[in-house]
CSV table of C-alpha atoms in Angstrom, one decimal:
chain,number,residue,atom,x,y,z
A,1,UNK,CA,159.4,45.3,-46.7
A,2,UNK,CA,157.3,43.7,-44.2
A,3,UNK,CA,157.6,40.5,-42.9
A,4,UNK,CA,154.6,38.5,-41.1
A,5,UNK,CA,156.0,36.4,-38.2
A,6,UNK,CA,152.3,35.7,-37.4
A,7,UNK,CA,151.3,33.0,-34.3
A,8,UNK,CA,147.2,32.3,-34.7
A,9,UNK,CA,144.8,29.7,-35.2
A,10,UNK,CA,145.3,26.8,-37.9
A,11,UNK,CA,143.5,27.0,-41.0
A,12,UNK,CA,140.4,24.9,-38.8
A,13,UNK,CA,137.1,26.1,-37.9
A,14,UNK,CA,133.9,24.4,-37.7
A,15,UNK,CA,130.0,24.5,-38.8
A,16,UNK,CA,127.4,25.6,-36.4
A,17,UNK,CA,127.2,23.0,-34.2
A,18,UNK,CA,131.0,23.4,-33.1
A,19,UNK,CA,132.5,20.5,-34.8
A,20,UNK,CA,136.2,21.3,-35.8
A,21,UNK,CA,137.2,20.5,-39.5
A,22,UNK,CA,140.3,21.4,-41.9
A,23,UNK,CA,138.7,23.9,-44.5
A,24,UNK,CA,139.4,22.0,-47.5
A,25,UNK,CA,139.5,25.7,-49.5
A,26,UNK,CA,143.0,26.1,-48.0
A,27,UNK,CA,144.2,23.6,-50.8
A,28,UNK,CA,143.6,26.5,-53.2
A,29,UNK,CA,146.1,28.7,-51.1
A,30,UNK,CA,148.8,25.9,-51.9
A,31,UNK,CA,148.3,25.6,-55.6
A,32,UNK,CA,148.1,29.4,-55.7
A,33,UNK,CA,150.7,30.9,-53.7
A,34,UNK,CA,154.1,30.6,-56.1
A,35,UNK,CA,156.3,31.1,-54.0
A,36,UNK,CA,155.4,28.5,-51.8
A,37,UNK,CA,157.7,25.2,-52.5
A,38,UNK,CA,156.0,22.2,-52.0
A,39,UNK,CA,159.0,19.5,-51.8
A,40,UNK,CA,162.1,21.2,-51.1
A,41,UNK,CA,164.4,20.8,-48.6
A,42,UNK,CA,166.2,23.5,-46.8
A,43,UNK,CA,169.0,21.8,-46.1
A,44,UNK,CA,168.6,18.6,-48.2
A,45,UNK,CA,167.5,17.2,-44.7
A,46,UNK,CA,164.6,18.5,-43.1
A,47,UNK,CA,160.8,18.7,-45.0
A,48,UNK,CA,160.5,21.9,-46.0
A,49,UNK,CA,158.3,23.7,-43.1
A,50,UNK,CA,156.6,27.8,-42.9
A,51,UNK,CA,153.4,29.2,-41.7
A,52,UNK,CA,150.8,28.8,-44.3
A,53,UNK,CA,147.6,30.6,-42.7
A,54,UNK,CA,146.7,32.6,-40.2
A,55,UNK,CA,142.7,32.5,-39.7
A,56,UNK,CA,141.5,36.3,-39.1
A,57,UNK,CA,137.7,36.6,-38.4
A,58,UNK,CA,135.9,39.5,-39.8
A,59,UNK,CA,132.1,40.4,-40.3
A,60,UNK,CA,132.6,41.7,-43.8
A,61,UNK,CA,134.9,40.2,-46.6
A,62,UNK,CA,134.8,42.9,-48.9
A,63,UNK,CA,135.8,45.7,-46.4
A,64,UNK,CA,137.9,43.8,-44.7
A,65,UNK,CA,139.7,43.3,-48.6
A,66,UNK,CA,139.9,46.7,-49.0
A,67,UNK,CA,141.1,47.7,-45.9
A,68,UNK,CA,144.0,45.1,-46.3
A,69,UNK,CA,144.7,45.4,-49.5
A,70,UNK,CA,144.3,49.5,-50.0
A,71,UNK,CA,145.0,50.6,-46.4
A,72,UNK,CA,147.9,48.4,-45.6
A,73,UNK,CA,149.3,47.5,-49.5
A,74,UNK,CA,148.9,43.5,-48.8
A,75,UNK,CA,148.4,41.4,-52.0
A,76,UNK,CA,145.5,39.0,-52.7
A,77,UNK,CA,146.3,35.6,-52.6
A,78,UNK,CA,142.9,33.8,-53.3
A,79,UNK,CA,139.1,35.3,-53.8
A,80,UNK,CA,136.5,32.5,-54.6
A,81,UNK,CA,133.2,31.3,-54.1
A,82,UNK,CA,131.8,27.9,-54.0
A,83,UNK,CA,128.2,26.8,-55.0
A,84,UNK,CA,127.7,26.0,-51.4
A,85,UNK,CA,127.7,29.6,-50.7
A,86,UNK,CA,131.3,29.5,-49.1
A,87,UNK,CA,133.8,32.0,-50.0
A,88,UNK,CA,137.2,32.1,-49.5
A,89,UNK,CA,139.3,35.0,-49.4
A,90,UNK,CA,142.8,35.3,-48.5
A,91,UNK,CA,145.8,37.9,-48.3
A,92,UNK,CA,149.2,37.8,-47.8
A,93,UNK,CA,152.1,41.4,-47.1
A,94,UNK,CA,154.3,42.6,-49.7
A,95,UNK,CA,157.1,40.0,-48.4
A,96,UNK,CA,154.0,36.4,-49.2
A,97,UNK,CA,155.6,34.5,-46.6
A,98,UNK,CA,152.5,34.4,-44.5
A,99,UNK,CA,148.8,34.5,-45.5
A,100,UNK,CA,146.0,35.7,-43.5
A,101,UNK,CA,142.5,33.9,-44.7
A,102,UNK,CA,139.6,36.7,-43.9
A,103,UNK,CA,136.9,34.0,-42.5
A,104,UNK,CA,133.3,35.9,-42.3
A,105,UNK,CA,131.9,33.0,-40.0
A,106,UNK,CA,128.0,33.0,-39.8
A,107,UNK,CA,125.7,34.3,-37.1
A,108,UNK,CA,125.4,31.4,-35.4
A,109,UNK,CA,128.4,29.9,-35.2
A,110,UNK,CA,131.4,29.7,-32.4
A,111,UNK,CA,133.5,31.7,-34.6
A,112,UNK,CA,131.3,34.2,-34.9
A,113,UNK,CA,132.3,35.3,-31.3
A,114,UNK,CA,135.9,35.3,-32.5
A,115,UNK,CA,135.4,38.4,-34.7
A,116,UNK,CA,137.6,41.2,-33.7
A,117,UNK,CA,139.5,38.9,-30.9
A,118,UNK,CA,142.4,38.1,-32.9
A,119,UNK,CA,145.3,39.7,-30.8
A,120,UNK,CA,148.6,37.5,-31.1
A,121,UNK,CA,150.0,38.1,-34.7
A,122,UNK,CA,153.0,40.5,-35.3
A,123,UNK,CA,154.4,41.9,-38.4
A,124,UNK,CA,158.0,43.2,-38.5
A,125,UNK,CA,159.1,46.3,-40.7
A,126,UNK,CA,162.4,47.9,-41.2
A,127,UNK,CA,161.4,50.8,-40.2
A,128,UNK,CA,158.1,51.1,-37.7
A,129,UNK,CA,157.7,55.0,-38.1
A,130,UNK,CA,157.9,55.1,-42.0
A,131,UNK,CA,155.2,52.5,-41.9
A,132,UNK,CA,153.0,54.1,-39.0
A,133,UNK,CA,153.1,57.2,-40.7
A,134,UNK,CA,151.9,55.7,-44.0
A,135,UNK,CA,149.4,53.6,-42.3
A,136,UNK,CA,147.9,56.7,-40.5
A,137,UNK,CA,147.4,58.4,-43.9
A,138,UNK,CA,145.6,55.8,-45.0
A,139,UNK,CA,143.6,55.8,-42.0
A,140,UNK,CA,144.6,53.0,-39.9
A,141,UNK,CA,143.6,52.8,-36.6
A,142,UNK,CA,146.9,52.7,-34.0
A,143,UNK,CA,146.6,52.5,-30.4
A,144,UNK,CA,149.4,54.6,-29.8
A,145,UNK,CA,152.7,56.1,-31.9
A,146,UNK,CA,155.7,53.7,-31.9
A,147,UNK,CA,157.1,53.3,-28.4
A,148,UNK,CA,161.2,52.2,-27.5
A,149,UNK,CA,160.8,48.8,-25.7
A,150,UNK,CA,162.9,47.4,-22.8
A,151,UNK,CA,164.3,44.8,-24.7
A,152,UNK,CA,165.4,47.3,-27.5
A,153,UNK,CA,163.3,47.4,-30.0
A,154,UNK,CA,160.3,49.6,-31.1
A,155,UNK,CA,156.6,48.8,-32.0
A,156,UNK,CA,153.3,50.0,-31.9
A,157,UNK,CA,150.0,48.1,-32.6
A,158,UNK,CA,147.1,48.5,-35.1
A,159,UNK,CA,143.3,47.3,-35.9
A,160,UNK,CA,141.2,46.1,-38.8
A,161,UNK,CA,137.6,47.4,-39.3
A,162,UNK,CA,136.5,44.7,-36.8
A,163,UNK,CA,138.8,45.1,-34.2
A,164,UNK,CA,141.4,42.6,-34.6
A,165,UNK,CA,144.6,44.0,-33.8
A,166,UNK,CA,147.8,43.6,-34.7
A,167,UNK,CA,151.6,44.2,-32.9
A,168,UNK,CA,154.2,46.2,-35.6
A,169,UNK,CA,157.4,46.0,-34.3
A,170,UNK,CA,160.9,47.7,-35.3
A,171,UNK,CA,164.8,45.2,-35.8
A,172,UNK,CA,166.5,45.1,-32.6
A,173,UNK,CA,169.5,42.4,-32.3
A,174,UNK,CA,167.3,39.4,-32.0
A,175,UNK,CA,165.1,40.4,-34.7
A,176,UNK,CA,167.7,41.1,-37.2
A,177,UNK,CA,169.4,37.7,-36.3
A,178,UNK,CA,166.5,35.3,-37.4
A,179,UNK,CA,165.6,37.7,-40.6
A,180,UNK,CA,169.2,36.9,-41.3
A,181,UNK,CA,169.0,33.3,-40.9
A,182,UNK,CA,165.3,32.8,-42.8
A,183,UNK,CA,167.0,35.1,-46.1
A,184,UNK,CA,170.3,32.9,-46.2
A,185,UNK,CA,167.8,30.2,-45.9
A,186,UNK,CA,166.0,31.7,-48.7
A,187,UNK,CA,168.7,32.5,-50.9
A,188,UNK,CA,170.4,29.3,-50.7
A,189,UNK,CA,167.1,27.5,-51.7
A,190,UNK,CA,167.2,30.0,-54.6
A,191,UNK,CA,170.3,29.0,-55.9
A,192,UNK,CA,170.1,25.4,-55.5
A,193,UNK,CA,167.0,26.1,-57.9
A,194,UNK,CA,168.5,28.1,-60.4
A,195,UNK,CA,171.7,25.6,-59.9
A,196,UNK,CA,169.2,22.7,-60.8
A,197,UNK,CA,167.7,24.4,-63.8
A,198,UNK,CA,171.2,25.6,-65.2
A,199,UNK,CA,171.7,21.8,-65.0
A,200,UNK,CA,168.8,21.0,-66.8
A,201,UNK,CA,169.3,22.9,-69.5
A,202,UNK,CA,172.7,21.6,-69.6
A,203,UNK,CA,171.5,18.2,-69.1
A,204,UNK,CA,168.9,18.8,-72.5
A,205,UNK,CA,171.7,20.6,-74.7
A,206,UNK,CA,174.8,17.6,-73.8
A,207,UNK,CA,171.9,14.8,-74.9
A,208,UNK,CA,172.0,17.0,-78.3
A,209,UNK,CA,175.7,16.4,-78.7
A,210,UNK,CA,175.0,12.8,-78.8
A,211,UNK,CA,174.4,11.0,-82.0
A,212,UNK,CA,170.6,12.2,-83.2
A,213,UNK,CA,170.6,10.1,-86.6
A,214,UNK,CA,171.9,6.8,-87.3
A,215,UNK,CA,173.6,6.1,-90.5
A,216,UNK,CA,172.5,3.8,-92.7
A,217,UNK,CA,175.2,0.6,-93.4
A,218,UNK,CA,174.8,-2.4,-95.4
A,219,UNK,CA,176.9,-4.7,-93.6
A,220,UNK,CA,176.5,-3.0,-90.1
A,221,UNK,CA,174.4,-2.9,-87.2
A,222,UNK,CA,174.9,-0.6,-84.4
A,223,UNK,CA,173.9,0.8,-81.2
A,224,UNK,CA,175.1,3.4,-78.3
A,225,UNK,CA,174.1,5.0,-75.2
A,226,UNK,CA,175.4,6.9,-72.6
A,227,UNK,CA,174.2,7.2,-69.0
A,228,UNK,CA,175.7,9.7,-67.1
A,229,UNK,CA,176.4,9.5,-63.3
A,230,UNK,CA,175.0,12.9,-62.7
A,231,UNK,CA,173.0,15.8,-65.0
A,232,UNK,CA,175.7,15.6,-67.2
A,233,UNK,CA,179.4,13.8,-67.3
A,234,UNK,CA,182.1,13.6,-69.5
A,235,UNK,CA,181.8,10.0,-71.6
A,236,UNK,CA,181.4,11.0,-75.2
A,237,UNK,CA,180.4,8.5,-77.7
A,238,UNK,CA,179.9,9.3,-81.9
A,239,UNK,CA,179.1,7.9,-85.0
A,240,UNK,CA,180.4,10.1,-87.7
A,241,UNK,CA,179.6,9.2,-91.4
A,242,UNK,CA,182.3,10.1,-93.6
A,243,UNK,CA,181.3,9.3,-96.9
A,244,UNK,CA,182.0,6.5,-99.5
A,245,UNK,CA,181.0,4.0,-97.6
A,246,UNK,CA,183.0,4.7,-94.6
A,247,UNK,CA,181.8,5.4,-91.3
A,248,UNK,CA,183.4,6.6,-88.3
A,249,UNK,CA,182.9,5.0,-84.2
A,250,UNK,CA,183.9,7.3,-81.8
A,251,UNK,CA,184.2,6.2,-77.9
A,252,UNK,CA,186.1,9.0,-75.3
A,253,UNK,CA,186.1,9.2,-72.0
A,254,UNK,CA,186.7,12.7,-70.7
A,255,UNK,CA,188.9,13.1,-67.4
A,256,UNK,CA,187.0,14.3,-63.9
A,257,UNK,CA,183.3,14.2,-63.6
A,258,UNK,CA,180.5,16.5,-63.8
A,259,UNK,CA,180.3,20.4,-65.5
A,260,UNK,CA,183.8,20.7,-66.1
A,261,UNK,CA,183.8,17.2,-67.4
A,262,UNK,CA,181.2,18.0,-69.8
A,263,UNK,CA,182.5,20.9,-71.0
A,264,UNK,CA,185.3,19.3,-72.3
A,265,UNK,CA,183.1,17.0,-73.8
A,266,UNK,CA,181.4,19.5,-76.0
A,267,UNK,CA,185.3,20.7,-76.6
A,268,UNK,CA,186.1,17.5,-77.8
A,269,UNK,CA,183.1,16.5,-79.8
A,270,UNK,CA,183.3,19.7,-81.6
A,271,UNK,CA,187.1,19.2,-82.5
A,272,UNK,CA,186.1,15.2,-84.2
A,273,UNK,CA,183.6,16.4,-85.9
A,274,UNK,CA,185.5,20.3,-87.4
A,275,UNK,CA,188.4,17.6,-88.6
A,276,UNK,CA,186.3,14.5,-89.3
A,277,UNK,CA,186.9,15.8,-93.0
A,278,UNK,CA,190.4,13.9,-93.4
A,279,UNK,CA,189.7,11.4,-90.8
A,280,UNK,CA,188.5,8.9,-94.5
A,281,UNK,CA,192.2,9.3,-95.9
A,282,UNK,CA,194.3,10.7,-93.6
A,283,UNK,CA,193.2,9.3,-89.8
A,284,UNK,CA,196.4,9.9,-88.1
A,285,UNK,CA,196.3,13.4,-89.8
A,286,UNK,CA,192.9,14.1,-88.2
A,287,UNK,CA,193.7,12.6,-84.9
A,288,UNK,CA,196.8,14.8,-84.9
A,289,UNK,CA,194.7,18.0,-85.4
A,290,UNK,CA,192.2,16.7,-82.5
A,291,UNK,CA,194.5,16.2,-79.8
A,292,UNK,CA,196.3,19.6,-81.0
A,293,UNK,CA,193.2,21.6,-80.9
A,294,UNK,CA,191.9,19.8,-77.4
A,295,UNK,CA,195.6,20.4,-76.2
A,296,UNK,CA,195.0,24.5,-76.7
A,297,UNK,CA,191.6,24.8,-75.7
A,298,UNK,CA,191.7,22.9,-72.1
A,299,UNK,CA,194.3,23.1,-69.3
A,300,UNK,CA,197.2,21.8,-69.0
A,301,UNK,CA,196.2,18.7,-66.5
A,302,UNK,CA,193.0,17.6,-68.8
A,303,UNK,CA,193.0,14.9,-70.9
A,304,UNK,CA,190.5,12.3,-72.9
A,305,UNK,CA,191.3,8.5,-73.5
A,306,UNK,CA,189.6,8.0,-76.7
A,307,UNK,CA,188.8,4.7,-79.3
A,308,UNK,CA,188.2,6.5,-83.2
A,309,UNK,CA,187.6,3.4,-86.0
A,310,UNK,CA,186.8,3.8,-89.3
A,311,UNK,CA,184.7,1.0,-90.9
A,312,UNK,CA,184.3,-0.1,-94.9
A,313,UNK,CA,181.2,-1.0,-95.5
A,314,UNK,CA,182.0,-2.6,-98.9
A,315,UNK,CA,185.1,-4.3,-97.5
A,316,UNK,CA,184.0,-4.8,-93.8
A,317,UNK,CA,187.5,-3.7,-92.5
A,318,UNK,CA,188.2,-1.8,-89.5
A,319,UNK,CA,190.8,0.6,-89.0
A,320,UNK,CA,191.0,2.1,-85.3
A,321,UNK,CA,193.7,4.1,-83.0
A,322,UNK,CA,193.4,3.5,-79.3
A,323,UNK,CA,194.2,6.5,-77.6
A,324,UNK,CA,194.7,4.9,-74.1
A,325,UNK,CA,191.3,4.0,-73.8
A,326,UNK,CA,189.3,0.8,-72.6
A,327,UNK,CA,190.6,-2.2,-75.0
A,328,UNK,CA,187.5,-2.7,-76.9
A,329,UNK,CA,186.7,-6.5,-77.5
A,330,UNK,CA,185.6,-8.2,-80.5
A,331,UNK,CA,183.9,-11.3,-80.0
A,332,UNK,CA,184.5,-13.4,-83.6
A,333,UNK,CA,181.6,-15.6,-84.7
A,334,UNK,CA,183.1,-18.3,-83.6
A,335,UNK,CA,183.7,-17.2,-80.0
A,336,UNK,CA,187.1,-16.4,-79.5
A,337,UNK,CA,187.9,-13.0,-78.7
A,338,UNK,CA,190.2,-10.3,-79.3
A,339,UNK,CA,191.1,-7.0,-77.8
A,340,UNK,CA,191.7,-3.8,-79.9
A,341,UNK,CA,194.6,-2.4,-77.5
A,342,UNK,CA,195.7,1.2,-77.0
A,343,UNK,CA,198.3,2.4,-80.6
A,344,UNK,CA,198.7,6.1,-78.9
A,345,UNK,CA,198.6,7.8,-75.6
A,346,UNK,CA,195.8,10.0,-74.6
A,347,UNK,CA,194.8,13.3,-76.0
A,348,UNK,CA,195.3,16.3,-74.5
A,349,UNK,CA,198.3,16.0,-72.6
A,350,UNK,CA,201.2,16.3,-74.9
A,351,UNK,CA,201.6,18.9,-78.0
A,352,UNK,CA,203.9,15.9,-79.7
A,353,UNK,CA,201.9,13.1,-80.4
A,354,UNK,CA,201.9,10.8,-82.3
A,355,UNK,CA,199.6,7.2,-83.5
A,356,UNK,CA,199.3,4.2,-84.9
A,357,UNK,CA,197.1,3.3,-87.4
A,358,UNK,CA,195.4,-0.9,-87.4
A,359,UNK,CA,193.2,-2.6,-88.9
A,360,UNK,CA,191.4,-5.4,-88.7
A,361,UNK,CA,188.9,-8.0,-90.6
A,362,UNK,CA,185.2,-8.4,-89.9
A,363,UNK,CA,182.6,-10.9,-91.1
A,364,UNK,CA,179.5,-12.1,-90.7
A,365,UNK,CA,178.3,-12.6,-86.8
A,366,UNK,CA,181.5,-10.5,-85.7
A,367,UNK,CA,180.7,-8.1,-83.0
A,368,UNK,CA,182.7,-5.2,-81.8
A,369,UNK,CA,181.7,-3.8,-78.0
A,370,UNK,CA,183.1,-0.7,-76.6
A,371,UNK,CA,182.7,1.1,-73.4
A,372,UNK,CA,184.2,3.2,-71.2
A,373,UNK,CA,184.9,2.6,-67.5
A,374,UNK,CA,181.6,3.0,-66.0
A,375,UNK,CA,180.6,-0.4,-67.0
A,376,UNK,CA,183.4,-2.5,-65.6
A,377,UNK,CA,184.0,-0.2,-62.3
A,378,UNK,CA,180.4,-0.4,-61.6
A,379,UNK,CA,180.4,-2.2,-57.9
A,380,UNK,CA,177.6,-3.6,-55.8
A,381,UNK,CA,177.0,-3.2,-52.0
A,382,UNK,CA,179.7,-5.6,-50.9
A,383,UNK,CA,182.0,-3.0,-53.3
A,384,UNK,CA,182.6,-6.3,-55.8
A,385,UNK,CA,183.8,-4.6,-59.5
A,386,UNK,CA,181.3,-5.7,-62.3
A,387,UNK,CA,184.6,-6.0,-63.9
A,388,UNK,CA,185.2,-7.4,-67.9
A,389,UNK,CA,184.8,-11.2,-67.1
A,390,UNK,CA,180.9,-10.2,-66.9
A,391,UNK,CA,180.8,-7.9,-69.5
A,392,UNK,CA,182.4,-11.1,-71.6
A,393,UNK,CA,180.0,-13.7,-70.5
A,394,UNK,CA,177.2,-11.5,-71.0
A,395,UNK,CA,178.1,-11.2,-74.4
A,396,UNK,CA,178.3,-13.9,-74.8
A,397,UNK,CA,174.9,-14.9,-73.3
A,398,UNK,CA,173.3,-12.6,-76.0
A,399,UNK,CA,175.3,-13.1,-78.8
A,400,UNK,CA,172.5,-14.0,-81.1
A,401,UNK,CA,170.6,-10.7,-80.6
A,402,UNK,CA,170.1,-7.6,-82.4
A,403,UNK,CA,172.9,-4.8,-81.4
A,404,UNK,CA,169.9,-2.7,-79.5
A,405,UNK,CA,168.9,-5.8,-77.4
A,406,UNK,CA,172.5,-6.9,-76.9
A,407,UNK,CA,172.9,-3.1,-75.6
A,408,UNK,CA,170.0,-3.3,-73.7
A,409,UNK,CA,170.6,-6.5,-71.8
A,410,UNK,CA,174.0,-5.3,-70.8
A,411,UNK,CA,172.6,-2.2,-69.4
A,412,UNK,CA,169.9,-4.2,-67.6
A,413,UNK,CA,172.6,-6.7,-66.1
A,414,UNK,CA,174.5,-3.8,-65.0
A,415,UNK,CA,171.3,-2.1,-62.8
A,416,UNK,CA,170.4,-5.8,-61.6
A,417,UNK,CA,174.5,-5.8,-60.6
A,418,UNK,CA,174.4,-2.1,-59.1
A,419,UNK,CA,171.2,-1.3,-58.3
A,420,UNK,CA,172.3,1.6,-55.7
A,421,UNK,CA,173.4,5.0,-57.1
A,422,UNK,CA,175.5,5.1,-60.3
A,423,UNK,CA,179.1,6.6,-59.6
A,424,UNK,CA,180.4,6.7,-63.4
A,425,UNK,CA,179.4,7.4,-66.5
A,426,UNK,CA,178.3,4.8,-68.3
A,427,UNK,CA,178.3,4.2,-71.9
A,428,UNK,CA,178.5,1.7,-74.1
A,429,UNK,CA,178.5,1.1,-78.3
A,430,UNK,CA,178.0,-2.6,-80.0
A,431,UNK,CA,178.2,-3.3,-83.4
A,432,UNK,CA,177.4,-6.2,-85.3
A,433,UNK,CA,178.7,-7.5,-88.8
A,434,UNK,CA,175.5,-8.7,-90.8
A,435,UNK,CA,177.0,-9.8,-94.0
């Protein structure tokens, strides 16, 4: 493979009377090179910096094409014309790092003496006397066969149909060092890329495991979200309709953070809803057969704290098991409040486990808000907790609304709190009793 390490002019030249302008055609290199990134950063640091162009002035832009492209294997980057008359042609080696632009400046011009003067760009190869022996066969012109230099290395140098010529050198030490650098450079931009699109695609497919229909209740409104702190996290949250008028609110948060967080997510979600069969008449039974299963399919230091209640729509009764998770709080039309605190320890951890099973009365203007830690841990700039007296009062603030707006004004009063970057998943469920 051969790699241009080119030093020339800028993509610049100018019209006859010798003023100097940037060719505006070299945009089309840009959007046409793929391999080019335009944002990314090398070392999440730095802009992102290479050669683009390499201006190389020739009489004739077709033969000098073919001699590029035919003679010497090089690829064509771009080949267009403009009304104006303009054409821009461009051609880059086998490895595309650098392009050389093939600029057939007119008669007249100052460029136009810069045809065939081009001296100072250099291509590297592995292997110099493969490549001048393939070159020669194809009828390149070289000034001499490939000579040992003092400072190790080996190189010979070519010309284009108009003259311009060209230094091919062979690896020595030095060489070999920066190719080694610019491909770990290279690779470790090309895994952060396919690191960020495996993320996306996990990112798409975990927003799928969230609830994608609502279920319809009489005396019931409700809402959820979840916000996690990177592409994906480990805060689960469910609504699971069970039939005969029940329906099922899930909350769980999932220990660690990240993949392995969300993994365990799926694990879980996929356990509630396989068992959610017997959660209607037998809930400790099904919460039983969840822990169970997440104890054998994760390792031994994982765990989930998790909030499961079953609602009656006819009777507007709740029955819930706290599996050491975030007391959720019910705020009673009248404004008092009450706390539905943990009946079990968390899931995962233990094969013998056991919970209890409560319940509790709803009615009209009754509203039920749980959430996991994100919301209460979320801290400002002076590192001040968001903490539950907040969560309460604005709660209470919004009491009257709808469970989306309530939702949404929570999450809204948690940004205006936080603003910075988020450090936790967030999530957060509110249901109202409308009978």
């Amino acid at each position: 493979m051969i790699l241009n390490h080119a030093i020339g002019a800028a993509v610049i030249h100018g019209p006859a009377n010798g003023a100097a302008r940037f060719d505006p055609a070299c945009g089309n290199i840009i959007s046409r090179m793929k391999n080019l990134p335009s944002d990314e950063f090398l070392d999440r640091k730095d802009p992102y910096l290479r050669m683009l162009c390499v201006n190389v002035f020739v009489r004739d832009q077709d033969k000098s094409l073919r001699f590029y492209v035919d003679q010497l294997g090089f690829a064509v980057v771009i080949d267009e014309s403009y009304e104006s008359g303009g054409r821009w042609v461009a051609v880059a080696p086998p490895d595309g790092n650098t392009v050389l632009a093939l600029v057939a400046p007119t008669r007249k011009s100052e460029e136009y003496k810069l045809i065939g003067r081009s001296r100072h760009a250099v291509f590297v190869t592995e292997d110099v006397i493969t490549k001048y022996d393939e070159w020669r066969k194809h009828g390149v012109r070289f000034h001499h066969p490939p000579q040992t230099t003092l400072w190790g290395g080996i190189f010979t140098r070519f010309d284009d149909l108009d003259g311009n010529s060209f230094a091919l050198v062979g690896r020595d030490a030095f060489v070999r060092e920066i190719e080694a650098e610019r491909r770990a450079a290279a690779e470790k931009l090309e895994a952060e890329r396919r690191t960020a699109q495996e993320l996306e695609i996990a990112k798409r497919v975990q927003a799928r495991l969230f609830p994608q229909t609502l279920p319809p209740l009489k005396t019931l409104e409700y809402a959820g979200i979840c916000l996690p702190a990177r592409e994906v996290g480990g805060d689960y949250y469910d609504f699971l309709n069970l039939g005969r008028d029940r329906f099922g609110l899930v909350i769980a948060d999932i220990s660690g953070k990240g993949i392995g967080a969300a993994l365990l997510m799926a694990n879980l979600q996929a356990n509630l809803r396989s068992q959610s069969a017997i959660a209607l008449d037998q809930p400790e039974r099904f919460l039983h057969s969840v822990n169970q299963l997440f104890c054998e399919n994760t390792t031994d230091s994982a765990y989930a704290t998790l909030f499961f209640a079953e609602y009656d729509d006819r009777a507007m009764r709740l029955r819930y098991a706290n599996c050491g998770h975030y007391s959720p709080l019910l705020l009673r039309a009248d404004k008092t409040l009450e706390r539905l605190d943990s009946t079990c320890t968390v899931l995962g951890l233990f094969q013998q486990w056991d919970c209890e099973i409560r319940e509790c009365q709803l009615f009209a203007g009754d509203t039920v808000v749980l959430y996991t830690d994100g919301v209460t841990e979320s801290f400002n700039i002076s590192g001040e907790e968001f903490g539950e007296p907040r969560l309460i009062e604005g709660l209470q603030q919004n009491r009257e609304r709808s469970s989306g707006a309530l939702l949404t004004a929570i999450i809204d009063e948690l940004r205006q709190f936080s603003p910075r970057e988020q450090h936790d998943d967030i999530t957060l469920i509110v249901a109202k009793c409308t009978a």
